[in-house]
Coordinates of C-alpha atoms in Angstrom, one line a residue:
Chain A
M1 CA 173.1 36.3 60.4
T2 CA 171.3 33.0 60.4
D3 CA 174.4 31.2 59.2
Q4 CA 175.7 31.3 62.7
L5 CA 173.0 29.1 63.9
T6 CA 173.0 26.8 61.0
A7 CA 173.1 23.2 62.0
P8 CA 176.4 21.5 62.6
A9 CA 177.9 19.4 59.9
A10 CA 175.7 16.6 58.9
A11 CA 175.6 14.0 61.6
P12 CA 177.3 10.7 60.8
A13 CA 175.2 7.7 60.1
A14 CA 173.3 6.6 63.2
L15 CA 175.1 4.1 65.4
P16 CA 173.3 1.3 67.3
A17 CA 172.0 2.8 70.5
P18 CA 174.2 1.8 73.5
P19 CA 172.5 -0.1 76.3
A20 CA 171.0 2.2 79.0
P21 CA 173.7 3.0 81.5
D22 CA 173.1 2.4 85.2
R23 CA 175.1 2.5 88.4
A24 CA 176.8 -0.9 87.7
S25 CA 177.9 0.1 84.2
A26 CA 179.0 3.5 85.4
R27 CA 181.0 1.9 88.2
A28 CA 182.7 -0.5 85.7
F29 CA 183.4 2.4 83.4
T30 CA 184.9 4.5 86.2
D31 CA 187.1 1.6 87.4
A32 CA 188.3 0.8 83.9
H33 CA 188.8 4.3 82.5
L34 CA 188.7 7.0 85.1
V35 CA 190.4 5.8 88.3
P36 CA 193.6 4.8 86.4
A37 CA 193.7 8.1 84.4
A38 CA 192.5 10.7 86.9
E39 CA 195.9 11.7 88.3
E40 CA 197.3 12.2 84.8
M41 CA 194.3 14.2 83.6
D42 CA 194.6 16.3 86.7
R43 CA 198.3 17.0 86.0
R44 CA 197.7 17.7 82.3
G45 CA 194.7 19.8 82.9
A46 CA 192.4 18.1 80.4
V47 CA 190.3 15.1 79.7
P48 CA 191.6 13.6 76.5
E49 CA 189.5 13.2 73.4
D50 CA 189.6 9.4 73.4
L51 CA 188.0 9.4 76.9
L52 CA 185.4 11.9 75.8
T53 CA 184.6 9.4 72.9
L54 CA 184.4 6.5 75.3
I55 CA 182.0 8.4 77.5
G56 CA 179.8 8.8 74.4
E57 CA 180.1 5.1 73.5
A58 CA 179.0 4.2 77.0
G59 CA 175.9 6.4 76.6
L60 CA 176.9 8.5 79.6
W61 CA 176.6 12.1 78.2
A62 CA 172.8 12.5 78.6
P63 CA 171.2 9.2 79.3
F64 CA 168.1 10.9 80.8
L65 CA 167.1 12.2 77.4
P66 CA 164.3 10.2 75.9
P67 CA 165.2 7.6 73.2
A68 CA 163.5 9.8 70.6
L69 CA 166.2 12.4 71.2
G70 CA 169.1 10.0 71.4
G71 CA 169.1 9.2 75.1
S72 CA 168.2 6.1 77.1
G73 CA 165.3 7.6 79.1
T74 CA 167.0 6.8 82.4
S75 CA 165.4 8.1 85.5
M76 CA 166.8 11.0 87.5
V77 CA 167.6 8.6 90.4
T78 CA 169.8 6.6 88.0
L79 CA 171.4 9.7 86.6
G80 CA 172.4 10.6 90.2
E81 CA 173.9 7.2 90.7
I82 CA 175.8 7.5 87.4
H83 CA 177.2 10.9 88.4
E84 CA 178.1 9.6 91.8
E85 CA 180.1 6.8 90.3
I86 CA 181.9 9.1 87.8
G87 CA 182.6 11.5 90.6
R88 CA 184.1 8.8 92.6
G89 CA 186.8 8.4 89.9
C90 CA 187.3 11.9 88.6
S91 CA 185.6 15.1 89.6
S92 CA 186.8 16.8 86.4
T93 CA 185.0 14.3 84.2
R94 CA 181.9 14.5 86.3
S95 CA 182.1 18.3 86.0
L96 CA 182.0 18.0 82.3
L97 CA 179.0 15.7 82.6
T98 CA 177.4 18.2 84.9
V99 CA 177.4 21.2 82.6
H100 CA 176.5 19.0 79.6
T101 CA 173.6 17.7 81.6
M102 CA 172.5 21.2 82.4
V103 CA 172.5 22.2 78.7
C104 CA 170.7 19.0 77.7
W105 CA 168.1 19.4 80.4
A106 CA 167.4 23.0 79.5
L107 CA 167.1 22.1 75.9
H108 CA 164.7 19.2 76.6
R109 CA 162.6 21.2 79.0
W110 CA 162.4 24.5 77.1
G111 CA 163.5 23.8 73.6
T112 CA 161.2 24.2 70.6
P113 CA 160.8 21.2 68.3
E114 CA 163.2 22.9 65.9
Q115 CA 165.8 23.4 68.6
L116 CA 165.5 19.8 69.7
R117 CA 165.9 18.5 66.2
R118 CA 168.9 20.6 65.7
W119 CA 170.8 20.1 68.8
A120 CA 169.6 17.1 70.9
P121 CA 170.9 14.2 68.8
G122 CA 174.4 15.5 68.7
L123 CA 174.4 16.4 72.4
A124 CA 172.9 13.1 73.4
A125 CA 175.7 11.2 71.6
G126 CA 178.5 13.5 72.8
R127 CA 179.3 14.6 69.2
L128 CA 178.6 18.1 70.6
L129 CA 179.5 19.1 74.1
G130 CA 177.6 21.7 76.0
A131 CA 178.7 24.3 78.6
F132 CA 176.8 26.5 80.9
C133 CA 177.7 30.2 80.9
L134 CA 176.4 32.2 83.9
S135 CA 179.4 33.5 86.0
E136 CA 181.1 36.7 85.0
P137 CA 184.1 38.6 86.2
G138 CA 181.8 40.7 88.3
A139 CA 178.9 38.4 89.0
G140 CA 178.5 34.9 90.3
S141 CA 175.3 33.9 92.1
D142 CA 174.0 37.4 91.8
T143 CA 172.2 37.2 88.4
A144 CA 170.9 40.8 88.8
A145 CA 174.5 41.9 88.4
L146 CA 175.0 40.2 85.0
A147 CA 176.7 42.6 82.6
T148 CA 176.4 40.4 79.5
T149 CA 173.6 41.8 77.3
A150 CA 171.4 40.4 74.6
A151 CA 169.9 43.3 72.7
P152 CA 167.4 43.0 70.0
A153 CA 169.3 43.3 66.7
D154 CA 168.3 45.3 63.7
G155 CA 166.3 43.0 61.4
G156 CA 165.5 40.6 64.2
G157 CA 167.4 38.3 66.5
W158 CA 169.9 39.2 69.1
L159 CA 173.2 41.0 69.5
L160 CA 175.2 39.4 72.4
N161 CA 178.0 41.2 74.2
G162 CA 179.9 40.3 77.4
T163 CA 182.3 38.0 79.1
K164 CA 181.7 34.8 81.0
T165 CA 184.3 33.2 83.2
W166 CA 185.0 30.0 85.1
I167 CA 183.1 28.2 82.4
T168 CA 183.5 24.4 83.0
G169 CA 184.2 22.7 79.8
G170 CA 184.5 26.0 78.0
Q171 CA 187.7 25.1 76.2
R172 CA 186.1 22.1 74.6
A173 CA 182.4 22.8 74.3
D174 CA 180.6 23.2 71.0
L175 CA 177.4 24.8 72.3
Y176 CA 177.2 27.4 75.0
L177 CA 174.0 28.1 77.0
V178 CA 174.5 31.8 77.8
F179 CA 172.5 33.8 80.3
A180 CA 172.3 37.5 79.6
Q181 CA 170.3 40.6 80.4
G182 CA 167.5 40.8 77.8
P183 CA 165.0 43.6 77.3
S184 CA 162.9 42.5 80.2
G185 CA 165.0 40.3 82.4
T186 CA 167.5 37.4 82.2
I187 CA 167.2 35.3 79.1
A188 CA 168.9 32.1 77.9
L189 CA 170.6 31.8 74.5
L190 CA 172.0 28.9 72.6
V191 CA 175.3 30.1 71.2
P192 CA 177.5 27.9 68.9
R193 CA 181.1 28.1 69.7
R194 CA 181.9 28.8 66.0
A195 CA 179.7 31.9 65.9
R196 CA 181.6 34.9 64.8
G197 CA 182.7 37.1 67.8
V198 CA 183.1 34.2 70.2
R199 CA 186.6 34.1 71.8
V200 CA 187.7 31.3 74.1
T201 CA 190.6 31.8 76.6
P202 CA 191.7 28.7 78.6
I203 CA 191.9 29.0 82.4
E204 CA 194.6 26.8 83.9
G205 CA 196.0 26.0 87.3
M206 CA 192.7 26.0 89.3
L207 CA 192.7 24.7 92.8
G208 CA 190.4 21.8 91.9
T209 CA 188.7 20.0 89.0
R210 CA 191.8 20.9 87.1
A211 CA 191.0 18.8 84.1
A212 CA 187.6 20.3 83.6
M213 CA 189.0 22.6 80.9
L214 CA 187.7 25.9 82.3
A215 CA 187.7 28.9 80.1
E216 CA 186.8 32.6 79.8
I217 CA 184.4 33.2 77.0
T218 CA 184.1 36.6 75.4
F219 CA 181.1 37.5 73.2
S220 CA 181.8 40.5 71.0
D221 CA 178.9 41.7 68.9
V222 CA 177.8 38.1 68.3
R223 CA 174.8 38.1 66.1
L224 CA 172.2 35.4 66.7
D225 CA 168.9 34.8 65.0
S226 CA 165.7 34.6 66.9
R227 CA 165.9 30.8 67.2
A228 CA 168.8 31.2 69.6
L229 CA 166.4 32.1 72.4
L230 CA 165.8 29.1 74.7
G231 CA 162.6 29.1 76.7
P232 CA 160.2 31.9 77.6
S233 CA 161.0 35.5 77.9
G234 CA 159.4 37.9 80.4
F235 CA 158.5 36.9 83.9
A236 CA 159.1 33.2 83.3
S237 CA 162.6 33.6 81.9
G238 CA 164.2 33.2 85.3
M239 CA 162.7 29.7 85.5
V240 CA 165.1 28.5 82.8
L241 CA 168.0 29.5 85.0
T242 CA 166.4 28.1 88.1
G243 CA 165.7 24.8 86.6
T244 CA 169.1 24.5 84.9
L245 CA 170.9 25.2 88.2
D246 CA 168.7 22.7 89.9
L247 CA 170.1 20.0 87.6
G248 CA 173.6 21.3 88.2
R249 CA 173.2 21.1 92.0
Y250 CA 171.9 17.6 91.7
S251 CA 174.9 16.5 89.7
V252 CA 177.3 18.3 92.1
A253 CA 175.6 16.6 95.0
A254 CA 176.1 13.3 93.3
G255 CA 179.7 14.0 92.6
S256 CA 180.2 15.0 96.2
V257 CA 178.8 11.6 97.3
G258 CA 181.4 10.1 95.0
I259 CA 184.2 12.1 96.6
I260 CA 183.2 10.9 100.0
Q261 CA 183.1 7.3 98.8
A262 CA 186.5 7.7 97.2
C263 CA 187.9 9.0 100.4
L264 CA 186.4 6.2 102.4
D265 CA 187.7 3.6 100.0
A266 CA 191.2 5.1 100.2
C267 CA 191.2 5.4 104.0
A268 CA 189.9 2.0 104.6
A269 CA 192.6 0.5 102.4
H270 CA 195.4 2.7 103.9
T271 CA 194.5 2.2 107.5
A272 CA 194.3 -1.6 107.0
R273 CA 197.8 -1.6 105.5
R274 CA 199.6 1.0 107.5
T275 CA 200.9 0.2 110.9
V276 CA 202.0 2.3 113.9
G277 CA 203.7 0.8 116.9
G278 CA 203.2 -2.6 115.3
S279 CA 199.5 -2.3 115.0
P280 CA 197.3 -1.3 112.0
L281 CA 196.1 2.2 112.0
R282 CA 192.6 0.8 111.8
D283 CA 192.8 -0.3 115.4
L284 CA 193.2 3.3 116.7
P285 CA 190.0 4.7 118.1
L286 CA 190.5 8.1 116.5
I287 CA 190.9 6.5 113.1
Q288 CA 187.8 4.4 113.7
A289 CA 185.9 7.6 114.6
K290 CA 186.9 9.3 111.3
L291 CA 185.9 6.2 109.2
T292 CA 182.6 5.9 111.1
D293 CA 181.8 9.5 110.2
M294 CA 182.6 8.9 106.6
V295 CA 180.5 5.8 106.4
T296 CA 177.6 7.6 108.1
D297 CA 177.8 10.7 106.0
V298 CA 178.2 8.9 102.7
R299 CA 175.0 6.9 103.4
A300 CA 173.1 10.0 104.5
A301 CA 174.2 12.0 101.5
R302 CA 173.3 9.2 99.1
L303 CA 169.8 9.0 100.7
L304 CA 169.3 12.8 100.3
L305 CA 170.4 12.6 96.7
A306 CA 168.1 9.6 96.0
E307 CA 165.2 11.5 97.6
A308 CA 165.9 14.6 95.4
G309 CA 166.0 12.3 92.4
R310 CA 162.8 10.4 93.3
L311 CA 161.0 13.8 93.5
K312 CA 162.4 14.8 90.1
D313 CA 161.1 11.6 88.6
A314 CA 157.7 12.3 90.2
G315 CA 157.7 15.8 88.8
D316 CA 157.2 17.0 92.4
A317 CA 158.1 20.7 93.0
A318 CA 159.6 19.7 96.3
T319 CA 162.6 18.4 94.4
I320 CA 164.1 21.9 94.2
M321 CA 164.5 22.3 97.9
A322 CA 165.4 18.6 98.3
T323 CA 168.2 19.2 95.8
W324 CA 169.5 22.3 97.7
I325 CA 169.7 20.3 100.9
A326 CA 171.4 17.3 99.2
K327 CA 174.0 19.5 97.6
Y328 CA 174.6 21.4 100.8
F329 CA 175.0 18.3 102.9
A330 CA 177.0 16.3 100.4
S331 CA 179.4 19.1 99.5
T332 CA 180.2 20.1 103.0
A333 CA 180.6 16.5 104.0
A334 CA 182.9 15.9 101.0
A335 CA 185.1 18.8 102.0
R336 CA 185.2 17.7 105.6
H337 CA 186.0 14.1 104.9
A338 CA 188.5 14.8 102.1
S339 CA 190.4 16.9 104.7
E340 CA 190.3 14.0 107.1
A341 CA 191.4 11.6 104.4
V342 CA 194.5 13.7 103.8
Q343 CA 195.1 13.7 107.6
I344 CA 194.8 10.0 107.8
H345 CA 197.3 9.5 105.0
G346 CA 199.7 12.0 106.5
A347 CA 202.6 13.0 104.3
L348 CA 201.4 10.4 101.7
G349 CA 198.2 12.4 101.4
C350 CA 200.1 15.6 100.6
A351 CA 202.4 14.0 98.1
P352 CA 202.2 14.7 94.3
G353 CA 199.8 12.3 92.7
S354 CA 197.9 11.5 95.9
P355 CA 194.3 10.6 95.1
V356 CA 193.1 12.0 98.4
A357 CA 194.9 15.3 97.8
R358 CA 193.0 15.6 94.5
C359 CA 189.8 14.8 96.4
Y360 CA 190.7 17.5 98.9
R361 CA 191.2 20.1 96.2
D362 CA 188.1 19.0 94.2
A363 CA 185.9 18.9 97.3
K364 CA 186.5 22.5 98.1
V365 CA 185.2 23.4 94.7
M366 CA 182.0 21.6 95.4
E367 CA 181.2 24.0 98.2
I368 CA 181.4 26.9 95.8
I369 CA 179.9 26.0 92.5
E370 CA 176.2 26.0 91.5
G371 CA 175.4 28.3 94.4
S372 CA 177.9 28.7 97.2
N373 CA 177.1 27.0 100.5
E374 CA 176.4 30.4 102.0
I375 CA 173.7 31.0 99.4
Q376 CA 172.3 27.5 100.1
R377 CA 172.1 28.2 103.8
M378 CA 170.2 31.4 103.1
T379 CA 167.8 29.6 100.9
I380 CA 167.3 26.6 103.2
A381 CA 166.8 29.0 106.2
A382 CA 164.3 31.0 104.3
E383 CA 162.4 27.8 103.6
A384 CA 162.4 27.0 107.4
H385 CA 161.0 30.4 108.2
R386 CA 158.3 30.1 105.5
R387 CA 157.2 26.7 106.8
W388 CA 157.7 26.8 110.5
T389 CA 157.4 30.3 111.7
P390 CA 154.1 30.7 113.5
Chain B
M1 CA 136.3 22.3 97.7
S2 CA 139.6 20.6 97.9
D3 CA 138.7 18.6 94.7
T4 CA 138.5 21.6 92.5
T5 CA 141.4 23.0 90.4
S6 CA 141.4 26.3 92.2
A7 CA 141.4 24.8 95.6
R8 CA 144.3 22.6 94.9
I9 CA 146.3 25.5 93.6
L10 CA 145.3 27.6 96.6
D11 CA 146.3 24.7 98.9
F12 CA 149.7 24.5 97.3
I13 CA 150.4 28.2 97.7
T14 CA 149.2 28.4 101.2
A15 CA 151.2 25.3 102.1
R16 CA 154.3 27.1 100.9
F17 CA 153.3 30.4 102.7
P18 CA 151.3 29.4 105.8
Q19 CA 151.2 32.9 107.0
A20 CA 149.5 34.2 103.9
E21 CA 145.8 34.7 103.6
I22 CA 145.2 34.5 99.9
T23 CA 141.9 34.5 98.0
E24 CA 141.3 33.2 94.5
T25 CA 141.4 36.6 93.0
E26 CA 144.2 38.1 95.0
D27 CA 147.3 39.2 93.0
I28 CA 150.0 37.0 94.5
F29 CA 152.7 39.1 92.8
S30 CA 151.6 42.2 94.7
L31 CA 152.1 40.3 97.9
G32 CA 155.8 39.8 97.2
Y33 CA 155.8 36.0 97.4
I34 CA 157.0 35.3 93.9
N35 CA 160.6 34.7 93.0
S36 CA 162.1 32.6 90.3
L37 CA 162.4 29.6 92.7
F38 CA 158.8 29.7 93.7
A39 CA 157.7 30.4 90.1
M40 CA 159.5 27.2 89.0
E41 CA 157.9 25.2 91.8
L42 CA 154.5 26.6 90.9
V43 CA 154.8 25.7 87.3
M44 CA 156.0 22.2 88.2
F45 CA 153.1 21.8 90.6
V46 CA 150.5 22.9 88.0
E47 CA 152.0 20.7 85.2
N48 CA 152.4 17.6 87.4
T49 CA 149.1 17.9 89.3
F50 CA 146.9 18.5 86.3
G51 CA 148.9 16.5 83.7
I52 CA 149.6 19.4 81.3
R53 CA 152.6 21.0 79.7
I54 CA 152.5 24.8 79.6
P55 CA 154.0 26.0 76.3
N56 CA 156.7 28.6 76.5
D57 CA 154.5 31.2 74.9
Q58 CA 151.7 30.7 77.5
L59 CA 154.0 31.2 80.5
R60 CA 152.6 34.7 80.9
L61 CA 152.6 36.8 84.0
D62 CA 148.8 37.4 83.8
D63 CA 148.1 33.7 83.8
F64 CA 149.9 33.3 87.1
R65 CA 148.8 36.5 88.8
T66 CA 145.9 34.9 90.7
V67 CA 144.6 31.5 91.6
K68 CA 141.6 32.2 89.3
A69 CA 143.9 33.0 86.4
M70 CA 145.9 29.8 86.9
T71 CA 142.7 27.8 87.1
E72 CA 141.6 29.2 83.8
L73 CA 145.0 28.4 82.3
V74 CA 144.7 24.8 83.5
N75 CA 141.2 24.4 82.1
R76 CA 142.4 25.8 78.7
L77 CA 145.3 23.4 78.4
R78 CA 143.7 20.3 79.8
P79 CA 142.1 17.9 77.3
A80 CA 138.4 18.8 76.9
A81 CA 137.1 15.6 78.4
A82 CA 139.2 16.1 81.5
V83 CA 138.1 19.7 82.3
P84 CA 136.5 19.5 85.8
T85 CA 134.7 22.1 87.8
A86 CA 136.5 25.3 88.5

């Protein structure tokens, strides 16, 4: 039983730590490696291995982890800036960073010293990739409806059964963070991909984030030892999911800011080039109105994101609601402006290989993942009633 | 009053639920205020405000049931020299 959680093959000799990434280095990385490759990755439905390696060499997989665990100790504000820049170039790549971040954060926050020793260095370097497994064929945001079960196994440990779907990075991940119904509520388990009973089925042809290597993961009588449990059980177990989703929303909000910026960049360039009736498109008031709204919203979304990040860095509980609001605002703005970006580009925006068409498809996904925008509205409205109802 | 551990916890809860009238010994779970979102906020608040890290095995329901229980948890986990008045 325990061999399924034995440590991965011995890690290679330690490499020199890369310099701590920041917005500037992430921007340079994006312009050098993602912008030129994003369309091809979208078409092929995968982020190639050499790019995954480059991400690791740039220290971008989990820079917020402390140096002792292999990270760079970057702040959450900086992490948001990095994910924005990556998202500006390729939402699929940013999605892989998102789920990896969620697994790393959960491990850092809730992991035992043994779990940290075992998994953190590989995850920090990108030698191991993580994926977040919550959604099921019959359950998305409704965790009470999860059908995947983790039953206490004879002799100790857990017996995992169920199917997870729409798992970003699932085709490629080495370690799954799986949420399942335990004896007294939802629990989180660290499940190695190579555990016996794990089956991975690629999902292709999605509307957006097509290169994010989605998969359906089936767990059939997967036996795990007691060390697979991440975080508390009992009444506090739901906090693992709440906290992990909070990081996911933060990253999606950042990626949404990146999408708006990409649309703005493309539209500013296109409307300066393209003429109608002998004048540049940029001279038309209706075009100016669209660009004005993009400029305003990208700045507003970036500020909301930065505020959520600042509160995370301060350990302030208000970050959770601030992150809900940032994700809601940024994702709805991204969808709206990506639609306008296609409109501004006309047929060019609908053509194969159009960057704004990819943004349009990717932006729609942002309104759905890590809590649909309808769920977000319910949560934000509930907060309003708590705070301001007499 | 507002300088004490219990008062700061009570202030946090009542700031989140202004309509609630909660005493230090009232079971907040029985009032229906607790969900996983608030539980996370509460743990973050306690850890950040009092400079402690609550181990997984001490995240027990009974330690969060009342303001008094949370105060006792904080005082148990805080370095001895830093334990203030209740």
